[in-house]
GROMACS .gro file of C-alpha atoms in nm:
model
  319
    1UNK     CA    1   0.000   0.000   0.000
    2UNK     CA    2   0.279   0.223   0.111
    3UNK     CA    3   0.489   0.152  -0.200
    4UNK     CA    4   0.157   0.231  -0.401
    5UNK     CA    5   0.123   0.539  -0.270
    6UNK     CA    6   0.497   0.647  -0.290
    7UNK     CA    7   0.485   0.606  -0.662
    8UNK     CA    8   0.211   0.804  -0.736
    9UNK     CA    9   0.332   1.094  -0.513
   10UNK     CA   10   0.660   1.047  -0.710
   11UNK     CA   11   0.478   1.046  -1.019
   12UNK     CA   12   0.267   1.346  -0.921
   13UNK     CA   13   0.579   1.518  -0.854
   14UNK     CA   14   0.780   1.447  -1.239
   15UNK     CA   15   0.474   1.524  -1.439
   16UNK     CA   16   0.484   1.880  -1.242
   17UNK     CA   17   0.823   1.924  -1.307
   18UNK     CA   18   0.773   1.842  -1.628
   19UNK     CA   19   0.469   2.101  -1.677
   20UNK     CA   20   0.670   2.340  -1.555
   21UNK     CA   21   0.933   2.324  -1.808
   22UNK     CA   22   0.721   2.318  -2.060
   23UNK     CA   23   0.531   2.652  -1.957
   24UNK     CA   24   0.889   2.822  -1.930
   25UNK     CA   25   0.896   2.702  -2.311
   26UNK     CA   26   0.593   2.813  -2.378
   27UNK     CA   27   0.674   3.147  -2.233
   28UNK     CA   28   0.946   3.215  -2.407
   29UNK     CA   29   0.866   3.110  -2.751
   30UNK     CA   30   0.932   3.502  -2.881
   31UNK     CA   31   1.302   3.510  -2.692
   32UNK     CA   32   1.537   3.586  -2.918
   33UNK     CA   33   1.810   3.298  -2.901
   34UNK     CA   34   1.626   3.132  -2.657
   35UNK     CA   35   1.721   2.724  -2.594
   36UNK     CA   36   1.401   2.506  -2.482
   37UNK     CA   37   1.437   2.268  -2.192
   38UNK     CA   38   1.360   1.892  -2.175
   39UNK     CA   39   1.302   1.744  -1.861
   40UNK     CA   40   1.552   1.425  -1.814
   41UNK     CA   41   1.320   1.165  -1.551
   42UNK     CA   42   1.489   0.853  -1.415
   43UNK     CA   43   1.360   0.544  -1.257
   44UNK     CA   44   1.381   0.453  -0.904
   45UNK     CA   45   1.643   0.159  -0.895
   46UNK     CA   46   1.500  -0.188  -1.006
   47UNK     CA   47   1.463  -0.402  -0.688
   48UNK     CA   48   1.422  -0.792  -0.666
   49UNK     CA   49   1.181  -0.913  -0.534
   50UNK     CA   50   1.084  -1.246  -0.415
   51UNK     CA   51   0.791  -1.502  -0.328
   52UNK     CA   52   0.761  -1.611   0.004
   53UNK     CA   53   0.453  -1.801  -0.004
   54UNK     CA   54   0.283  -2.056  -0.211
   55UNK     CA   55   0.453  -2.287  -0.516
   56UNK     CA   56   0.795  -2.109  -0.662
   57UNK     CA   57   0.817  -2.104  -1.050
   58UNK     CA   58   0.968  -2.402  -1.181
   59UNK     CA   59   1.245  -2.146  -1.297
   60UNK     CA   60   1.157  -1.804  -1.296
   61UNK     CA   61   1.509  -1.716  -1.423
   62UNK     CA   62   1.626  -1.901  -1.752
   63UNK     CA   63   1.945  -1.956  -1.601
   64UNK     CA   64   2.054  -2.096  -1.997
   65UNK     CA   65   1.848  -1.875  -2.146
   66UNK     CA   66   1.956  -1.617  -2.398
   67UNK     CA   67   2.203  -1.334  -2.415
   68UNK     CA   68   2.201  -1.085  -2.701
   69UNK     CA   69   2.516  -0.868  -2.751
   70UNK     CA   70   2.530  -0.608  -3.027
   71UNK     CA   71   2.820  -0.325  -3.073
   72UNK     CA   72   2.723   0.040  -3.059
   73UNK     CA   73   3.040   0.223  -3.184
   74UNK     CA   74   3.269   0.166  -2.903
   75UNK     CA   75   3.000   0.069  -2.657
   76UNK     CA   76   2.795  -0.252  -2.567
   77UNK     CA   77   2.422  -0.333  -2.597
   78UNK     CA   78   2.324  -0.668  -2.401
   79UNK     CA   79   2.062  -0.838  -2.299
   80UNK     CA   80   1.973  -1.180  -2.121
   81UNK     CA   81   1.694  -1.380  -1.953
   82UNK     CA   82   1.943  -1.578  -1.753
   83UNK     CA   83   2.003  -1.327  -1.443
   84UNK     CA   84   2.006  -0.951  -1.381
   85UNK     CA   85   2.285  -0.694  -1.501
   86UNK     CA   86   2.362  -0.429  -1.200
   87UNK     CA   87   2.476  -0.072  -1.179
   88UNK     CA   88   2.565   0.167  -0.894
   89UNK     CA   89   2.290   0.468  -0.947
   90UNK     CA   90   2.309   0.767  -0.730
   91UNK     CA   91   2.007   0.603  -0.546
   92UNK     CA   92   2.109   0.217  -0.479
   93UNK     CA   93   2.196  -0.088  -0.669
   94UNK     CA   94   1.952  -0.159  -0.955
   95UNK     CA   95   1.922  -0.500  -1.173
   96UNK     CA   96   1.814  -0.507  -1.557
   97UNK     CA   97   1.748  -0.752  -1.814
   98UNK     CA   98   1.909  -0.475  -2.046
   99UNK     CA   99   2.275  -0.310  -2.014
  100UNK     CA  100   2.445  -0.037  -2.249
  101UNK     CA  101   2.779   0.078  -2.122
  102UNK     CA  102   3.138   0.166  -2.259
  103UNK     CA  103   3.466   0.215  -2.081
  104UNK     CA  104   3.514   0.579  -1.965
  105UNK     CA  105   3.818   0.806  -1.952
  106UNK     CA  106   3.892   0.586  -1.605
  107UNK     CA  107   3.889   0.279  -1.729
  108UNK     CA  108   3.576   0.218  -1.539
  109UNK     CA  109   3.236   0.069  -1.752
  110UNK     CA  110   2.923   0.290  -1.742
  111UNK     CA  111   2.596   0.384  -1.886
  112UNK     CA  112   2.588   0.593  -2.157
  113UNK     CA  113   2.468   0.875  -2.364
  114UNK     CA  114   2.535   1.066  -2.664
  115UNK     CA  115   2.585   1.422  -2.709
  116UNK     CA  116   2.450   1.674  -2.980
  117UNK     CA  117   2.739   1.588  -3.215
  118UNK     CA  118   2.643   1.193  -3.125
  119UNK     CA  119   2.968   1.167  -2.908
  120UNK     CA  120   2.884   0.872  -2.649
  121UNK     CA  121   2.867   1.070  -2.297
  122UNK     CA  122   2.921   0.914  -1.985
  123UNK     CA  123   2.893   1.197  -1.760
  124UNK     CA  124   2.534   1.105  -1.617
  125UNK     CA  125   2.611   0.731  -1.654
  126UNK     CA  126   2.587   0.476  -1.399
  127UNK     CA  127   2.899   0.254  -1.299
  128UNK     CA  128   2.846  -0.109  -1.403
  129UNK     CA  129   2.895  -0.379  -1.127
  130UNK     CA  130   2.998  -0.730  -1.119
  131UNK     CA  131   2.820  -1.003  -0.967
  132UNK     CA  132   2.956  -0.942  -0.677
  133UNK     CA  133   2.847  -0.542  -0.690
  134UNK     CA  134   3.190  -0.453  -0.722
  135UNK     CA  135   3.264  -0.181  -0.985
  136UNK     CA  136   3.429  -0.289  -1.309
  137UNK     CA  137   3.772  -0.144  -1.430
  138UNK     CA  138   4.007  -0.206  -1.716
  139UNK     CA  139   4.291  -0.108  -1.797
  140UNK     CA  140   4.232  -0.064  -2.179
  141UNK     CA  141   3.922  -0.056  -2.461
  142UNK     CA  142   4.016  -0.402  -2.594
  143UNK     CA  143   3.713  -0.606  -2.418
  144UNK     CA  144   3.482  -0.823  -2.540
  145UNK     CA  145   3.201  -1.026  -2.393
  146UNK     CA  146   3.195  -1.406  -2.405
  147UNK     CA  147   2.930  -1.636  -2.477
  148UNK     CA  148   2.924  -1.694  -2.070
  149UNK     CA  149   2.826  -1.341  -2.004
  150UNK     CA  150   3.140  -1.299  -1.874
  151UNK     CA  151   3.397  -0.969  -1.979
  152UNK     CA  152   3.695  -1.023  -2.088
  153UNK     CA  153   4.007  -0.799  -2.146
  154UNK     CA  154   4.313  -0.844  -2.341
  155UNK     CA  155   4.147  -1.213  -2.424
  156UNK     CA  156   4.113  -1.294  -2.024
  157UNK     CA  157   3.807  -1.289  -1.780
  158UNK     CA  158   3.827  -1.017  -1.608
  159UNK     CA  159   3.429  -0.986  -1.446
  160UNK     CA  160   3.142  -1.195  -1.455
  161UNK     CA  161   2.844  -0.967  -1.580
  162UNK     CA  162   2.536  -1.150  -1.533
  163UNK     CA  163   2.393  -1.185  -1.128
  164UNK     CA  164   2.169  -1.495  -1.111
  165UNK     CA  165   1.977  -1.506  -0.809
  166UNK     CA  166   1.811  -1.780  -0.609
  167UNK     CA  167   1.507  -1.944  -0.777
  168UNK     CA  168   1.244  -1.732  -0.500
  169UNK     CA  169   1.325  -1.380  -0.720
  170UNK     CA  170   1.036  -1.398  -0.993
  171UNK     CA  171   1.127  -1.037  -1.088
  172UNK     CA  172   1.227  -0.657  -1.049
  173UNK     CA  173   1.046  -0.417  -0.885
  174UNK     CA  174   1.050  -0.011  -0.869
  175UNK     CA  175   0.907   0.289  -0.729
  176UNK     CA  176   0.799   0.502  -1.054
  177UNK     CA  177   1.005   0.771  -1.190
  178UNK     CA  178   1.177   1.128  -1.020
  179UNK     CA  179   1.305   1.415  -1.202
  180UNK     CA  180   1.673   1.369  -1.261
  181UNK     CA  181   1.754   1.737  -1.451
  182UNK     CA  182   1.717   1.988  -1.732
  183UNK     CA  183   1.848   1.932  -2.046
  184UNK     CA  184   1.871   2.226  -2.242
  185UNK     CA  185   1.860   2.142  -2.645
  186UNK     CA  186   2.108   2.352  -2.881
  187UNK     CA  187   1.957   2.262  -3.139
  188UNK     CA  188   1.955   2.618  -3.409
  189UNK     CA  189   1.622   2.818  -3.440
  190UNK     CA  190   1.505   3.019  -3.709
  191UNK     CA  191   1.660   3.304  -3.868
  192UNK     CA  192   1.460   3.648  -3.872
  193UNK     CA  193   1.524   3.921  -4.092
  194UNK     CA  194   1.558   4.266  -3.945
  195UNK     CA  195   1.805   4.476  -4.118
  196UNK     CA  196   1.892   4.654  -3.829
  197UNK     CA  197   2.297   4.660  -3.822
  198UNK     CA  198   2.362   4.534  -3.488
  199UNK     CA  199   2.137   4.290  -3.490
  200UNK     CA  200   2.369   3.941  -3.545
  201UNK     CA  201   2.290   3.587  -3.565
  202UNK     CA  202   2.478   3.278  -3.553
  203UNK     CA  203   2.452   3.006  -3.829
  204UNK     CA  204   2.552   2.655  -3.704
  205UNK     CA  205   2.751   2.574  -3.339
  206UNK     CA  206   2.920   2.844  -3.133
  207UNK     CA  207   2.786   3.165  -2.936
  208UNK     CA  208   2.879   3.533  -2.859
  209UNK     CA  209   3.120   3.595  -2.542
  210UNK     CA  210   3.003   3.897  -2.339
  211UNK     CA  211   3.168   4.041  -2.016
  212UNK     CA  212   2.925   4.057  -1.706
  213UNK     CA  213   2.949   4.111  -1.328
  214UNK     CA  214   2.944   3.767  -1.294
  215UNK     CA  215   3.241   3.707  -1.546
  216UNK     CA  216   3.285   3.580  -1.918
  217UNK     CA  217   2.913   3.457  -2.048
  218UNK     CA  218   2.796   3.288  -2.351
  219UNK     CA  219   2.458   3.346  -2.575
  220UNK     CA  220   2.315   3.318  -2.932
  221UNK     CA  221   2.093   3.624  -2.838
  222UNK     CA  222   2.256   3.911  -3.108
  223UNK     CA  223   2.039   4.175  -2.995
  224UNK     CA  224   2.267   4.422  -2.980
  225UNK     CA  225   2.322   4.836  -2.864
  226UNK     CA  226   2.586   5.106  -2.847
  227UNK     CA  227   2.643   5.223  -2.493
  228UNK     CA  228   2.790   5.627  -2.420
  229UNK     CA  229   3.144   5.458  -2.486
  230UNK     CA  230   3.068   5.313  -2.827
  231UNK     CA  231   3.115   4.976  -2.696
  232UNK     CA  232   2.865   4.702  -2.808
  233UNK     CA  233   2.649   4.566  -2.490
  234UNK     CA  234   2.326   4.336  -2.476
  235UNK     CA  235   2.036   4.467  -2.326
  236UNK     CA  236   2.212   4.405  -1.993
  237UNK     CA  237   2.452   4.592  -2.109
  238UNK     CA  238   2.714   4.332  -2.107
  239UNK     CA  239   2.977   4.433  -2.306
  240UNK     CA  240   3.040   4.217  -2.700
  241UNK     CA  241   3.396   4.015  -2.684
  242UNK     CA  242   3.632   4.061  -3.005
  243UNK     CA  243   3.961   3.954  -3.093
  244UNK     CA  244   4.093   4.290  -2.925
  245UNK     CA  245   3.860   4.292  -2.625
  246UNK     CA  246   3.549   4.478  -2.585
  247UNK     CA  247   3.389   4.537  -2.945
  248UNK     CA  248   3.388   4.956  -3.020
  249UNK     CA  249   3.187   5.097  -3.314
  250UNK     CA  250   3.204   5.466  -3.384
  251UNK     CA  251   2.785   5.415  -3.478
  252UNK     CA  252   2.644   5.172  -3.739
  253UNK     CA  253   2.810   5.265  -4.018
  254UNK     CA  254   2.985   4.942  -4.068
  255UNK     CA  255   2.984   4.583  -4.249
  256UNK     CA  256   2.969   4.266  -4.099
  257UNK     CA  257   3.175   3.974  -4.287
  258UNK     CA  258   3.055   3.594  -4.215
  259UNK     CA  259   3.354   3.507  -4.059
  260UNK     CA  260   3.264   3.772  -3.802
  261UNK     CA  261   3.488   4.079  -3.944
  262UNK     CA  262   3.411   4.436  -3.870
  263UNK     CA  263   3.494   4.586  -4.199
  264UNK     CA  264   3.458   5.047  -4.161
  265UNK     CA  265   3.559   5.203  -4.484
  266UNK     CA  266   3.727   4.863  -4.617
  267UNK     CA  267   3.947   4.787  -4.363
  268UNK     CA  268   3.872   4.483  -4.062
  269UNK     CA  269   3.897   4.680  -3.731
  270UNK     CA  270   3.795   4.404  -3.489
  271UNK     CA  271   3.640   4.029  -3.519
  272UNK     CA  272   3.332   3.932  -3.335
  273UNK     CA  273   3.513   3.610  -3.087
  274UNK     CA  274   3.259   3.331  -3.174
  275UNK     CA  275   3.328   3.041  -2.950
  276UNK     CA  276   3.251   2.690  -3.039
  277UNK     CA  277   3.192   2.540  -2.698
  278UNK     CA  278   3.152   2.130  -2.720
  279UNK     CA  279   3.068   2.054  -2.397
  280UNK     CA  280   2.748   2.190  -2.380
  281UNK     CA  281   2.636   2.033  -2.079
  282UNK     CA  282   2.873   2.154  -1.865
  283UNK     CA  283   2.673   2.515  -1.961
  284UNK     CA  284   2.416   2.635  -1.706
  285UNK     CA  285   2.157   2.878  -1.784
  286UNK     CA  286   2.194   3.241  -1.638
  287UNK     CA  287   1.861   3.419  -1.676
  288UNK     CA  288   1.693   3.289  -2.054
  289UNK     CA  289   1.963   3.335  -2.317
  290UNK     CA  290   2.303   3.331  -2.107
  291UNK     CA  291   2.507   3.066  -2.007
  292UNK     CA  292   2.773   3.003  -1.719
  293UNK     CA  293   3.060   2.725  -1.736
  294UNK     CA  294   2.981   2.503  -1.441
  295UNK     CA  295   3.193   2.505  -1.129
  296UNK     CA  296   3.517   2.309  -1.225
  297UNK     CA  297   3.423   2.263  -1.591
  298UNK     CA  298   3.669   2.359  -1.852
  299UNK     CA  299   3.591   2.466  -2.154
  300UNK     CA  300   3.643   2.209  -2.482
  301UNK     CA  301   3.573   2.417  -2.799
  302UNK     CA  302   3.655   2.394  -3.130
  303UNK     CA  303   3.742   2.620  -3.455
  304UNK     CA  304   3.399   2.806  -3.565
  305UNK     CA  305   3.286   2.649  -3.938
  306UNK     CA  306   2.954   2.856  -3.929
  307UNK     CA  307   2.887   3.211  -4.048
  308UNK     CA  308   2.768   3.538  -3.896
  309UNK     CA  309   2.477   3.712  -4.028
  310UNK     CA  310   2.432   4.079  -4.025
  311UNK     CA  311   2.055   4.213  -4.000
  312UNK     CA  312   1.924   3.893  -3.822
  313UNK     CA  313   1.817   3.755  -3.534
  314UNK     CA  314   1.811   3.400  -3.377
  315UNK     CA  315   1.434   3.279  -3.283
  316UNK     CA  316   1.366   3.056  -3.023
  317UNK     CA  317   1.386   2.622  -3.093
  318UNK     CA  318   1.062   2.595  -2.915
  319UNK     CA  319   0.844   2.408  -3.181
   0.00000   0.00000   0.00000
């Protein structure tokens, strides 16, 4: 009864969440550069669970049953009716029929995802355990899986995968789904027209750099103004980052190349510093169209392949 009730308080509590996320969308569907949210939910961990009265299966778990292994890239897909797989989540040990996981920068295995550029992404994953719910490690990508359900490194067993519990489990059990986070999707939004001069817009990956109070932030909002010192500021009036610092216009009387040159009677006087910022989840939002590096993130960016347009404006992604 309790467990009942749990879930659908915890499932009260996601579809909220999730409402709520979507009205900020909704809200700022005419935000120029704005980046809609999508509300990541995770499952409670997967529990066994047992009978303890009345005639057992004859073999609830198909201890020769099947395993499936298939390749994703560099990671694994598996599945099995012959046991459980495990994995350390931030909430407890859960068991699965069903296991995707790669070796990460550590050598350890975890769950996976895959970024915008379809990069696998093991930040949020879970650490894979062995039978014995000890976390796997290798010292090297060269693994396999043998027919046994067993891992094997360098040609030699290193873990044994698959948990197969006594013949009174008859299943997994869990306690609905929680909010995990926000994703925020990067994805481009339309380009508007305006013919205003210092209005700018970005065409593929990478965003403006503006000074604040709260140090160096990024956006694909290209609203821009002049400020009493000729200096290029957002509505915030955070101040446009070139190649030579703060951008300075003596008025509008200029040109805009697609590489991001300020071009006043033929010559380049500045660049516009477009930065092409990879790691897009280690970006947290800062009002609607800014965004902070996470505490002890780094930056990983790459060379800028799209253009700048003069006289337009990023809309929002919302659909």
């Amino acid at each position: 009864m309790f467990r009942g009730l749990y879930t659908a308080v915890s499932g009260m509590q996601t579809s909220q969440k999730r409402l709520d996320i979507a009205s900020n969308n909704m809200a700022n569907t005419n935000t120029t550069g704005f980046k809609k949210d999508i509300m990541v939910s995770e499952a409670f961990p997967e529990v066994l669970i047992k009978k303890i009265r009345g005639q057992l299966p004859a073999n609830p778990i198909k201890t020769n049953g099947s395993l499936e292994i298939n390749r994703d890239g560099e990671g694994f897909n598996i599945t099995t009716e012959r046991g459980f797989f495990i994995v350390d989540s931030p909430m407890g040990t859960s068991y699965s029929r069903e296991l995707n996981f790669v070796v990460d920068e550590n050598g350890y295995l975890r769950t996976y995802g895959r970024n915008l550029e379809g990069r696998i992404d093991t930040s949020e994953g879970n650490f894979v355990l062995d039978r014995q719910n000890n976390r796997i490690q290798v010292e090297n990508n060269n693994i396999d899986i043998n027919p046994q359900g067993q891992l094997t490194a360098d040609g030699a067993v290193v873990a044994d995968l698959i948990y197969k519990p006594n013949f009174d489990v008859i299943g997994t059990i869990n306690s609905g789904r929680r909010f995990e986070r926000t994703h925020t999707d990067f994805n481009q939004g339309t380009l508007e027209e305006t013919g205003n001069a210092l209005d700018f817009a970005i065409s593929g990956r990478g965003f403006f750099r503006v000074t604040s109070p709260q140090g160096e932030m990024y956006t694909r909002n290209g609203s821009f103004y002049l400020n009493g010192n000729g200096e290029v500021v957002t509505d915030e009036g955070y101040q446009l980052l070139g190649r030579n610092g703060n951008v300075i216009l003596d008025g509008d009387d200029f040109r805009l190349s697609n590489n991001g040159e300020i071009i006043v009677d033929g010559q380049a006087v500045d660049q516009i510093d477009i930065i092409n910022i990879l790691n897009v989840n280690d970006l947290d939002k800062y009002g609607q169209s800014y965004y902070i590096l996470k505490e002890n993130a780094e930056i990983e960016d790459a060379p800028f392949e799209g253009e700048i347009l003069q006289g337009f404006l990023e809309g929002s992604n919302i659909n």
